[in-house]
Amino acid sequence: MTRRIQREKMRATWALPSLLLFLAFSSSFCKASASASTKQDKVGHLHSVYIVYLGKHGGAKAEEAVLEDHRTLLLSVKGSEEEARASLLYSYKHTLNGFAAILSQEEATKLSERSEVVSAFQSEGRWAPHTTRSWRFLGFEEGLDRRPPDDGGDQWLLPSSLDKASEDIIVGILDSGIWPESRSFSDQGLGPVPARWKGTCQGGDSFPSSSCNRKIIGARYYLKAYEAHYNGGLNATYAYRSPRDHDGHGTHTASTAAGRAVAGASALGGFARGSASGGAPLARLAVYKACWPIPGPDPNVENTCFEADMLAAMDDAVGDGVDVLSVSIGSSGAPPRFADDGIALGALHAAARGVVVSCSGGNSGPRPATVSNLAPWMLTVAASSIDRAFHAPVRLGNGVTVMGQTVTPYQLPGDKPYPLVYAADAVVPGTPANVSNPGSTVHDRRSQCLPNSLASDKVRGKIVVCLRGAGLRVGKGLEVKRAGGAAILLGNPAASGSEVPVDAHVLPGTAVAAADADTILRYINSSSSPTAVLDPSRTVVDVRPSPVMAQFSSRGPNVLEPSILKYALFFFFCRLPSMQPDITAPGLNILAAWSGASSPTKLDGDHRVVQYNIMSGTSMSCPHASAAAALVKAAHPDWSSAAIRSAIMTTATTSDAEGGPLMNGDGSVAGPMDYGSGHIRPRHALDPGLVYDTSYHDYLLFACAASSAGSGSQLDRSVPCPPRPPPPHQLNHPSVAVRGLNGSVTVRRTVTNVGPGAARYAVAVVEPAGVSVTVSPRRLRFARAGEKRAFRIKLEAASRGRSGARVARGQVVAGSYAWSDGGAHVVRSPIVVIFD
């Protein structure tokens, strides 16, 4: 216990170096930013796809009656019934009440002014996917798998009690589709499809209805808003007009969440060979394809997903009967208010029906205030590493060896030195020095190996050192190959530290950490004829420390409404709702199934075909959390979505596999802004002891309070906002956060005993620096399972921190409180305070 308290104190205070700078311009986040394709009608009015949100259905209505209501509402702003029918794209009829239609801004404004309409907002294309040893590592980290690491695979053993129960769980995947022929989606040995399933297998291009089976029990696709935006049909060269996955992203996330156990799986070149399995391998899959290629010079590389399409998919998924919905998709730009956020609205109504919605937190780290998918009724997932690496030594001509990583299957001919050149010294004349990428980070363009930047006469036959930053990692390798280079040596920028995402480049190559990149560049600058040898790569397991927070993983605090630890303080100028991710899970270098229509790099000109591929991103961590939610649902089918999220969050760990504090990829100690409640422990979540439950009505009150701060709104016209709704920090969430603590604030929470019977719990507190924390009562007694107990947490600002130093403005301090029964149950919640 002493060692644990010392570790907690070590994490309890840290500063976000760029937080004050962020405060200086964060007001820009409060302004809506979007670009939507528009069309002109005969009289010159511009039209776009809008979502008209009406709240919750007012009672049992036939689908045709709901559709007719929506057409009637459209007719109030359209000139004829025919025009109203033609403009309607989707009628949301299962859980939330609303529709998507092609409207002018004037028409949308008129609709928004009607009493039955909550909001009308444009459906935008700023959403995109957040681009297997991981499950075995989770078991090892929980102390439940102590077998020797015989391979790089992912042998994940379910508790035997869940074998049958998990077959009745249905996991929905909202993504780019699925490659049904993958061995990960075999239905061998599975029983009949659950009788409650109401979905369908929508056939289409290269996807007959027979593509579904007892594993993939349903599949649909949605592209009306996509095609309306791009003013034309889908380019069939780059996508299937069906649930079939051309991209690979959806197949990867589906197999990570619920893929069957497959022996002998590996990436291209045999890397990470072993048993691959999803976290809930016996659960059923329902696929909802809503992401499509962006037209342009290389449409394979990036997909886009429109809110109107996604909302239709979410509405159908809940109506079909899914238990968990995995959404590895996030938005760019300023976070919208809840009433204008399609994923947040869909997730709210899914949660009201008991469906857990797990979302990726984004790949814009390590900059602060970048986490997306902010609503407290979602489970927002950050990304961290596992204990596997792909060691590839780089031997420099001066005798120094640095350790790189790669899953590139190619080797340079002969075990001999090759000339080494820095990309900045080998560019074509006239290449500009600087380029800005999204996020306003400035890079030296000459070092980036961007398309057509390298001079062939300077790189031919050489190993080219390129730096990460602007452009795709695999695109840099393609540029080196185009210019005639022999191999690529890809160096991290300082912000990425030791985190090394690996790629199957189109030529020999490896990637190195930031410190090793500096070592290589110093050697090049000191030698008249620098050389290097790239040794073959090999898969290594049991790497320490692990897990480590991925530098790309988006961080808190958030510009919405920090009154909850993804949420939990009234924040900055927007004063909306959220602070950091809820949880972290494996998302760096994850092996999973892949589309047979996509190469491992997704680049035009790369015609290699793989069954399994290694990817990195919060897109990969999200399905890990989705699988954990599926397992908890299988063990406790009567639990609410909030109770399941609580179980996952309060049983997370803030320690690595060796018992030390979780670290960031740059070597700093991580904290709640990085990992939320901590690193996921799926088996512990099956028996959390206590849970924090929350209702649909509680969420509506939360949104009302956020609305008074400028970030939310009344989300259901049938539930009016009270004149003084409870402040957002009073939402019964498994975390506490406050901004600008002056004097004191008291937070109220209620826990439910989900243990087998009577129980007693005592609280232990680790105070944030400069904050006094008092929990009362300090002991909770439960006479039976299902009993609830309330308690208060009083936070009071102290003039100085524990060290005696005054706490600086903008400093983020963290602590925790944990309820323990003295046995197996420790129910931990983080506390975060930002000082003004």
mmCIF file of C-alpha atoms in Angstrom, residues 353-673:
data_model
loop_
_atom_site.group_PDB
_atom_site.id
_atom_site.type_symbol
_atom_site.label_atom_id
_atom_site.label_comp_id
_atom_site.label_asym_id
_atom_site.label_seq_id
_atom_site.Cartn_x
_atom_site.Cartn_y
_atom_site.Cartn_z
ATOM 1 C CA ARG A 353 -31.722 1.640 -24.606
ATOM 2 C CA GLY A 354 -28.853 0.018 -22.670
ATOM 3 C CA VAL A 355 -26.330 -0.012 -25.534
ATOM 4 C CA VAL A 356 -22.701 0.789 -24.647
ATOM 5 C CA VAL A 357 -21.113 3.113 -27.230
ATOM 6 C CA SER A 358 -17.314 3.000 -27.300
ATOM 7 C CA CYS A 359 -15.515 5.720 -29.297
ATOM 8 C CA SER A 360 -11.928 6.492 -30.219
ATOM 9 C CA GLY A 361 -10.471 9.609 -28.599
ATOM 10 C CA GLY A 362 -8.414 10.813 -31.570
ATOM 11 C CA ASN A 363 -4.842 10.834 -32.865
ATOM 12 C CA SER A 364 -3.910 14.493 -32.389
ATOM 13 C CA GLY A 365 -1.638 14.101 -29.372
ATOM 14 C CA PRO A 366 0.434 14.944 -27.542
ATOM 15 C CA ARG A 367 -1.000 18.465 -27.842
ATOM 16 C CA PRO A 368 -3.441 19.274 -25.019
ATOM 17 C CA ALA A 369 -7.174 19.756 -25.521
ATOM 18 C CA THR A 370 -7.394 17.530 -28.595
ATOM 19 C CA VAL A 371 -9.562 14.620 -27.412
ATOM 20 C CA SER A 372 -12.778 14.085 -29.383
ATOM 21 C CA ASN A 373 -16.058 12.251 -28.750
ATOM 22 C CA LEU A 374 -16.754 14.106 -25.540
ATOM 23 C CA ALA A 375 -20.209 13.238 -24.273
ATOM 24 C CA PRO A 376 -20.289 11.543 -20.846
ATOM 25 C CA TRP A 377 -22.649 8.831 -22.108
ATOM 26 C CA MET A 378 -19.866 7.508 -24.371
ATOM 27 C CA LEU A 379 -16.763 5.524 -23.420
ATOM 28 C CA THR A 380 -13.879 7.542 -24.893
ATOM 29 C CA VAL A 381 -10.688 5.551 -25.458
ATOM 30 C CA ALA A 382 -7.034 6.654 -25.598
ATOM 31 C CA ALA A 383 -4.201 4.506 -26.974
ATOM 32 C CA SER A 384 -1.180 2.862 -25.365
ATOM 33 C CA SER A 385 1.428 0.248 -26.258
ATOM 34 C CA ILE A 386 1.686 -3.463 -25.584
ATOM 35 C CA ASP A 387 4.746 -5.532 -24.701
ATOM 36 C CA ARG A 388 5.739 -6.401 -28.289
ATOM 37 C CA ALA A 389 8.341 -4.725 -30.482
ATOM 38 C CA PHE A 390 9.982 -5.405 -33.841
ATOM 39 C CA HIS A 391 13.676 -4.860 -33.237
ATOM 40 C CA ALA A 392 15.767 -3.884 -36.249
ATOM 41 C CA PRO A 393 19.355 -2.805 -35.392
ATOM 42 C CA VAL A 394 20.909 0.040 -37.376
ATOM 43 C CA ARG A 395 24.734 -0.179 -37.424
ATOM 44 C CA LEU A 396 26.362 3.159 -38.178
ATOM 45 C CA GLY A 397 29.736 3.506 -39.803
ATOM 46 C CA ASN A 398 31.272 4.917 -36.610
ATOM 47 C CA GLY A 399 30.595 1.683 -34.710
ATOM 48 C CA VAL A 400 27.466 2.909 -32.916
ATOM 49 C CA THR A 401 24.336 0.743 -33.099
ATOM 50 C CA VAL A 402 20.842 2.149 -32.552
ATOM 51 C CA MET A 403 17.734 0.006 -32.259
ATOM 52 C CA GLY A 404 15.025 0.655 -34.799
ATOM 53 C CA GLN A 405 11.704 -1.072 -35.426
ATOM 54 C CA THR A 406 10.095 -2.255 -38.655
ATOM 55 C CA VAL A 407 7.753 -4.813 -40.185
ATOM 56 C CA THR A 408 9.071 -4.168 -43.674
ATOM 57 C CA PRO A 409 9.786 -7.579 -45.219
ATOM 58 C CA TYR A 410 12.540 -6.393 -47.580
ATOM 59 C CA GLN A 411 16.300 -6.452 -46.936
ATOM 60 C CA LEU A 412 19.134 -4.619 -48.606
ATOM 61 C CA PRO A 413 21.316 -6.965 -50.704
ATOM 62 C CA GLY A 414 24.388 -8.187 -48.858
ATOM 63 C CA ASP A 415 25.439 -7.562 -45.285
ATOM 64 C CA LYS A 416 27.362 -4.430 -46.201
ATOM 65 C CA PRO A 417 27.327 -0.713 -45.465
ATOM 66 C CA TYR A 418 25.304 1.611 -47.686
ATOM 67 C CA PRO A 419 25.830 5.344 -48.062
ATOM 68 C CA LEU A 420 23.688 7.404 -45.693
ATOM 69 C CA VAL A 421 22.143 10.761 -46.614
ATOM 70 C CA TYR A 422 19.862 13.176 -44.787
ATOM 71 C CA ALA A 423 16.784 14.085 -46.838
ATOM 72 C CA ALA A 424 17.266 17.819 -46.210
ATOM 73 C CA ASP A 425 20.631 17.557 -48.004
ATOM 74 C CA ALA A 426 19.122 15.753 -50.988
ATOM 75 C CA VAL A 427 16.093 17.777 -52.069
ATOM 76 C CA VAL A 428 15.420 19.166 -55.501
ATOM 77 C CA PRO A 429 16.373 22.834 -55.888
ATOM 78 C CA GLY A 430 13.688 25.256 -54.796
ATOM 79 C CA THR A 431 12.102 23.012 -52.139
ATOM 80 C CA PRO A 432 10.780 25.411 -49.461
ATOM 81 C CA ALA A 433 12.217 25.076 -45.985
ATOM 82 C CA ASN A 434 9.001 25.093 -43.966
ATOM 83 C CA VAL A 435 5.551 23.576 -44.213
ATOM 84 C CA SER A 436 2.692 23.712 -41.725
ATOM 85 C CA ASN A 437 0.507 20.687 -41.086
ATOM 86 C CA PRO A 438 -2.904 20.625 -39.354
ATOM 87 C CA GLY A 439 -2.399 21.785 -35.794
ATOM 88 C CA SER A 440 -0.039 24.606 -36.865
ATOM 89 C CA THR A 441 3.101 22.555 -36.266
ATOM 90 C CA VAL A 442 5.912 23.808 -38.488
ATOM 91 C CA HIS A 443 8.323 21.308 -40.015
ATOM 92 C CA ASP A 444 11.370 21.621 -42.247
ATOM 93 C CA ARG A 445 9.864 20.474 -45.544
ATOM 94 C CA ARG A 446 13.269 19.431 -46.796
ATOM 95 C CA SER A 447 13.563 16.698 -44.161
ATOM 96 C CA GLN A 448 10.083 15.259 -44.697
ATOM 97 C CA CYS A 449 10.514 13.226 -47.923
ATOM 98 C CA LEU A 450 7.265 14.650 -49.269
ATOM 99 C CA PRO A 451 6.138 13.703 -52.797
ATOM 100 C CA ASN A 452 8.575 14.753 -55.536
ATOM 101 C CA SER A 453 10.906 16.480 -53.087
ATOM 102 C CA LEU A 454 14.004 14.253 -53.394
ATOM 103 C CA ALA A 455 16.649 14.622 -56.088
ATOM 104 C CA SER A 456 17.415 11.260 -57.674
ATOM 105 C CA ASP A 457 21.076 12.069 -58.302
ATOM 106 C CA LYS A 458 21.562 12.702 -54.563
ATOM 107 C CA VAL A 459 19.757 9.666 -53.121
ATOM 108 C CA ARG A 460 20.194 6.882 -55.689
ATOM 109 C CA GLY A 461 21.506 3.733 -54.013
ATOM 110 C CA LYS A 462 21.586 5.343 -50.563
ATOM 111 C CA ILE A 463 19.783 4.972 -47.238
ATOM 112 C CA VAL A 464 17.762 8.171 -46.875
ATOM 113 C CA VAL A 465 17.037 9.601 -43.425
ATOM 114 C CA CYS A 466 13.552 11.159 -43.392
ATOM 115 C CA LEU A 467 11.767 12.728 -40.446
ATOM 116 C CA ARG A 468 8.143 12.228 -39.424
ATOM 117 C CA GLY A 469 5.854 15.237 -39.339
ATOM 118 C CA ALA A 470 3.945 16.293 -42.423
ATOM 119 C CA GLY A 471 2.764 13.582 -44.821
ATOM 120 C CA LEU A 472 2.187 9.849 -44.485
ATOM 121 C CA ARG A 473 4.913 7.629 -43.057
ATOM 122 C CA VAL A 474 4.469 5.077 -45.845
ATOM 123 C CA GLY A 475 4.305 7.924 -48.370
ATOM 124 C CA LYS A 476 7.818 8.945 -47.369
ATOM 125 C CA GLY A 477 9.043 5.457 -48.207
ATOM 126 C CA LEU A 478 7.303 5.655 -51.567
ATOM 127 C CA GLU A 479 9.074 8.945 -52.297
ATOM 128 C CA VAL A 480 12.478 7.445 -51.442
ATOM 129 C CA LYS A 481 11.741 4.531 -53.780
ATOM 130 C CA ARG A 482 10.593 6.893 -56.562
ATOM 131 C CA ALA A 483 13.841 8.822 -56.341
ATOM 132 C CA GLY A 484 15.939 5.641 -56.477
ATOM 133 C CA GLY A 485 16.927 5.415 -52.824
ATOM 134 C CA ALA A 486 17.955 2.009 -51.493
ATOM 135 C CA ALA A 487 16.159 2.240 -48.138
ATOM 136 C CA ILE A 488 14.435 4.631 -45.744
ATOM 137 C CA LEU A 489 15.431 5.409 -42.176
ATOM 138 C CA LEU A 490 12.446 7.181 -40.608
ATOM 139 C CA GLY A 491 13.188 9.323 -37.549
ATOM 140 C CA ASN A 492 10.752 10.486 -34.879
ATOM 141 C CA PRO A 493 10.321 14.177 -34.085
ATOM 142 C CA ALA A 494 10.995 15.166 -30.482
ATOM 143 C CA ALA A 495 7.269 15.178 -29.630
ATOM 144 C CA SER A 496 6.954 11.483 -30.502
ATOM 145 C CA GLY A 497 9.773 10.419 -28.205
ATOM 146 C CA SER A 498 10.402 6.665 -28.175
ATOM 147 C CA GLU A 499 7.018 5.683 -29.635
ATOM 148 C CA VAL A 500 7.624 3.929 -32.957
ATOM 149 C CA PRO A 501 4.623 2.969 -35.115
ATOM 150 C CA VAL A 502 5.780 0.330 -37.599
ATOM 151 C CA ASP A 503 4.926 0.068 -41.293
ATOM 152 C CA ALA A 504 5.336 -2.415 -44.137
ATOM 153 C CA HIS A 505 7.187 0.004 -46.410
ATOM 154 C CA VAL A 506 7.483 -0.559 -50.152
ATOM 155 C CA LEU A 507 11.284 -0.770 -49.853
ATOM 156 C CA PRO A 508 13.778 -1.758 -47.116
ATOM 157 C CA GLY A 509 13.666 0.497 -44.102
ATOM 158 C CA THR A 510 13.226 0.975 -40.391
ATOM 159 C CA ALA A 511 12.035 3.645 -37.948
ATOM 160 C CA VAL A 512 13.855 5.014 -34.904
ATOM 161 C CA ALA A 513 13.018 6.983 -31.760
ATOM 162 C CA ALA A 514 13.685 10.721 -31.534
ATOM 163 C CA ALA A 515 16.905 10.367 -29.522
ATOM 164 C CA ASP A 516 18.266 7.799 -31.984
ATOM 165 C CA ALA A 517 17.338 10.036 -34.917
ATOM 166 C CA ASP A 518 19.435 12.777 -33.323
ATOM 167 C CA THR A 519 22.326 10.319 -32.921
ATOM 168 C CA ILE A 520 22.139 9.407 -36.610
ATOM 169 C CA LEU A 521 21.989 13.033 -37.755
ATOM 170 C CA ARG A 522 24.959 13.983 -35.577
ATOM 171 C CA TYR A 523 26.926 11.142 -37.159
ATOM 172 C CA ILE A 524 25.982 12.284 -40.682
ATOM 173 C CA ASN A 525 27.086 15.831 -39.877
ATOM 174 C CA SER A 526 30.408 14.623 -38.471
ATOM 175 C CA SER A 527 31.372 12.278 -41.310
ATOM 176 C CA SER A 528 32.428 12.979 -44.875
ATOM 177 C CA SER A 529 31.101 9.590 -46.028
ATOM 178 C CA PRO A 530 28.501 8.291 -43.559
ATOM 179 C CA THR A 531 27.274 4.722 -43.949
ATOM 180 C CA ALA A 532 24.901 2.313 -42.220
ATOM 181 C CA VAL A 533 23.860 -1.327 -42.225
ATOM 182 C CA LEU A 534 20.186 -2.215 -41.667
ATOM 183 C CA ASP A 535 20.012 -5.576 -39.900
ATOM 184 C CA PRO A 536 16.941 -7.832 -40.256
ATOM 185 C CA SER A 537 14.016 -7.241 -37.934
ATOM 186 C CA ARG A 538 12.649 -9.754 -35.456
ATOM 187 C CA THR A 539 9.579 -9.908 -33.238
ATOM 188 C CA VAL A 540 10.374 -9.424 -29.543
ATOM 189 C CA VAL A 541 7.867 -9.852 -26.699
ATOM 190 C CA ASP A 542 7.858 -9.098 -22.979
ATOM 191 C CA VAL A 543 9.215 -5.610 -23.705
ATOM 192 C CA ARG A 544 9.404 -3.287 -20.700
ATOM 193 C CA PRO A 545 8.148 -0.787 -19.713
ATOM 194 C CA SER A 546 4.662 -1.508 -20.985
ATOM 195 C CA PRO A 547 2.113 -0.252 -21.464
ATOM 196 C CA VAL A 548 3.300 3.243 -22.410
ATOM 197 C CA MET A 549 0.928 6.004 -23.496
ATOM 198 C CA ALA A 550 1.099 6.629 -27.249
ATOM 199 C CA GLN A 551 2.226 10.140 -28.099
ATOM 200 C CA PHE A 552 -0.284 10.345 -30.945
ATOM 201 C CA SER A 553 -3.182 9.672 -28.567
ATOM 202 C CA SER A 554 -5.287 12.821 -28.091
ATOM 203 C CA ARG A 555 -5.106 14.478 -24.695
ATOM 204 C CA GLY A 556 -7.338 16.478 -22.397
ATOM 205 C CA PRO A 557 -8.378 18.900 -21.166
ATOM 206 C CA ASN A 558 -11.295 19.541 -23.407
ATOM 207 C CA VAL A 559 -12.928 22.645 -24.763
ATOM 208 C CA LEU A 560 -16.432 21.424 -24.117
ATOM 209 C CA GLU A 561 -17.394 21.069 -20.475
ATOM 210 C CA PRO A 562 -14.755 19.820 -18.117
ATOM 211 C CA SER A 563 -17.131 18.845 -15.356
ATOM 212 C CA ILE A 564 -16.410 15.197 -15.840
ATOM 213 C CA LEU A 565 -13.047 13.796 -16.194
ATOM 214 C CA LYS A 566 -13.353 13.442 -19.739
ATOM 215 C CA TYR A 567 -15.634 15.793 -18.187
ATOM 216 C CA ALA A 568 -15.504 17.794 -15.102
ATOM 217 C CA LEU A 569 -14.666 21.395 -15.112
ATOM 218 C CA PHE A 570 -16.251 24.484 -16.512
ATOM 219 C CA PHE A 571 -13.719 25.059 -19.182
ATOM 220 C CA PHE A 572 -12.249 28.139 -20.813
ATOM 221 C CA PHE A 573 -14.324 30.405 -22.968
ATOM 222 C CA CYS A 574 -16.719 27.829 -24.412
ATOM 223 C CA ARG A 575 -17.521 26.377 -21.009
ATOM 224 C CA LEU A 576 -18.831 23.159 -22.587
ATOM 225 C CA PRO A 577 -18.381 19.531 -21.205
ATOM 226 C CA SER A 578 -15.285 17.271 -21.080
ATOM 227 C CA MET A 579 -11.681 16.871 -20.029
ATOM 228 C CA GLN A 580 -9.800 13.819 -21.172
ATOM 229 C CA PRO A 581 -10.263 10.248 -22.328
ATOM 230 C CA ASP A 582 -12.148 7.862 -20.056
ATOM 231 C CA ILE A 583 -9.753 4.962 -20.445
ATOM 232 C CA THR A 584 -6.717 3.769 -22.389
ATOM 233 C CA ALA A 585 -6.283 0.473 -24.219
ATOM 234 C CA PRO A 586 -3.773 -1.073 -26.649
ATOM 235 C CA GLY A 587 -3.546 0.950 -29.853
ATOM 236 C CA LEU A 588 0.102 0.906 -30.984
ATOM 237 C CA ASN A 589 1.197 -1.672 -33.582
ATOM 238 C CA ILE A 590 -1.892 -3.893 -33.340
ATOM 239 C CA LEU A 591 -2.194 -6.986 -35.558
ATOM 240 C CA ALA A 592 -5.694 -7.767 -36.860
ATOM 241 C CA ALA A 593 -7.554 -8.929 -39.973
ATOM 242 C CA TRP A 594 -7.407 -6.901 -43.199
ATOM 243 C CA SER A 595 -9.309 -6.421 -46.416
ATOM 244 C CA GLY A 596 -8.252 -8.479 -49.421
ATOM 245 C CA ALA A 597 -8.847 -5.412 -51.592
ATOM 246 C CA SER A 598 -6.360 -3.202 -49.746
ATOM 247 C CA SER A 599 -2.577 -3.307 -49.563
ATOM 248 C CA PRO A 600 -0.776 -2.981 -46.201
ATOM 249 C CA THR A 601 0.085 0.665 -46.962
ATOM 250 C CA LYS A 602 -3.146 1.528 -48.854
ATOM 251 C CA LEU A 603 -0.999 3.436 -51.380
ATOM 252 C CA ASP A 604 -1.716 3.443 -55.110
ATOM 253 C CA GLY A 605 0.949 1.305 -56.709
ATOM 254 C CA ASP A 606 1.253 -1.041 -53.723
ATOM 255 C CA HIS A 607 -0.338 -4.251 -54.976
ATOM 256 C CA ARG A 608 0.640 -6.511 -52.082
ATOM 257 C CA VAL A 609 -2.197 -8.472 -50.496
ATOM 258 C CA VAL A 610 -2.283 -9.456 -46.823
ATOM 259 C CA GLN A 611 -4.759 -11.275 -44.581
ATOM 260 C CA TYR A 612 -3.561 -9.514 -41.422
ATOM 261 C CA ASN A 613 -2.008 -6.111 -40.987
ATOM 262 C CA ILE A 614 -0.429 -4.015 -38.231
ATOM 263 C CA MET A 615 -2.015 -0.638 -37.555
ATOM 264 C CA SER A 616 -1.770 2.089 -34.903
ATOM 265 C CA GLY A 617 -4.290 4.610 -33.607
ATOM 266 C CA THR A 618 -7.107 5.116 -31.152
ATOM 267 C CA SER A 619 -9.136 3.335 -33.837
ATOM 268 C CA MET A 620 -7.297 0.214 -32.674
ATOM 269 C CA SER A 621 -7.746 0.879 -28.945
ATOM 270 C CA CYS A 622 -11.479 1.579 -29.233
ATOM 271 C CA PRO A 623 -12.471 -2.018 -30.167
ATOM 272 C CA HIS A 624 -10.461 -3.305 -27.202
ATOM 273 C CA ALA A 625 -12.759 -1.295 -24.936
ATOM 274 C CA SER A 626 -15.775 -2.420 -26.972
ATOM 275 C CA ALA A 627 -14.834 -6.048 -26.393
ATOM 276 C CA ALA A 628 -14.394 -5.419 -22.687
ATOM 277 C CA ALA A 629 -17.891 -3.910 -22.613
ATOM 278 C CA ALA A 630 -19.229 -6.967 -24.448
ATOM 279 C CA LEU A 631 -17.711 -9.300 -21.849
ATOM 280 C CA VAL A 632 -19.161 -7.278 -18.952
ATOM 281 C CA LYS A 633 -22.543 -7.283 -20.696
ATOM 282 C CA ALA A 634 -22.334 -11.061 -21.104
ATOM 283 C CA ALA A 635 -21.585 -11.464 -17.389
ATOM 284 C CA HIS A 636 -24.232 -8.909 -16.325
ATOM 285 C CA PRO A 637 -26.935 -8.690 -19.017
ATOM 286 C CA ASP A 638 -29.199 -6.556 -16.814
ATOM 287 C CA TRP A 639 -26.637 -3.785 -16.206
ATOM 288 C CA SER A 640 -27.136 -0.350 -17.742
ATOM 289 C CA SER A 641 -24.640 1.122 -20.194
ATOM 290 C CA ALA A 642 -23.504 3.568 -17.468
ATOM 291 C CA ALA A 643 -22.856 0.712 -15.019
ATOM 292 C CA ILE A 644 -20.754 -1.109 -17.622
ATOM 293 C CA ARG A 645 -18.716 2.011 -18.387
ATOM 294 C CA SER A 646 -18.247 2.544 -14.651
ATOM 295 C CA ALA A 647 -16.994 -1.020 -14.171
ATOM 296 C CA ILE A 648 -14.416 -0.563 -16.936
ATOM 297 C CA MET A 649 -13.223 2.818 -15.640
ATOM 298 C CA THR A 650 -13.042 2.160 -11.902
ATOM 299 C CA THR A 651 -11.105 -1.111 -12.291
ATOM 300 C CA ALA A 652 -8.484 0.401 -14.613
ATOM 301 C CA THR A 653 -4.868 0.586 -13.489
ATOM 302 C CA THR A 654 -2.498 3.545 -13.462
ATOM 303 C CA SER A 655 0.538 1.251 -13.160
ATOM 304 C CA ASP A 656 2.507 -0.545 -15.835
ATOM 305 C CA ALA A 657 3.181 -4.274 -15.892
ATOM 306 C CA GLU A 658 6.138 -3.895 -13.503
ATOM 307 C CA GLY A 659 4.199 -1.839 -10.963
ATOM 308 C CA GLY A 660 5.652 1.535 -11.885
ATOM 309 C CA PRO A 661 3.593 4.546 -12.982
ATOM 310 C CA LEU A 662 2.269 4.645 -16.516
ATOM 311 C CA MET A 663 4.628 6.699 -18.668
ATOM 312 C CA ASN A 664 4.258 8.725 -21.847
ATOM 313 C CA GLY A 665 6.238 7.933 -24.970
ATOM 314 C CA ASP A 666 8.483 10.935 -24.335
ATOM 315 C CA GLY A 667 9.564 9.544 -20.955
ATOM 316 C CA SER A 668 7.382 11.761 -18.758
ATOM 317 C CA VAL A 669 4.992 10.394 -16.135
ATOM 318 C CA ALA A 670 1.482 10.117 -17.568
ATOM 319 C CA GLY A 671 -1.644 11.349 -15.826
ATOM 320 C CA PRO A 672 -5.429 11.527 -16.207
ATOM 321 C CA MET A 673 -5.189 14.011 -19.084
#
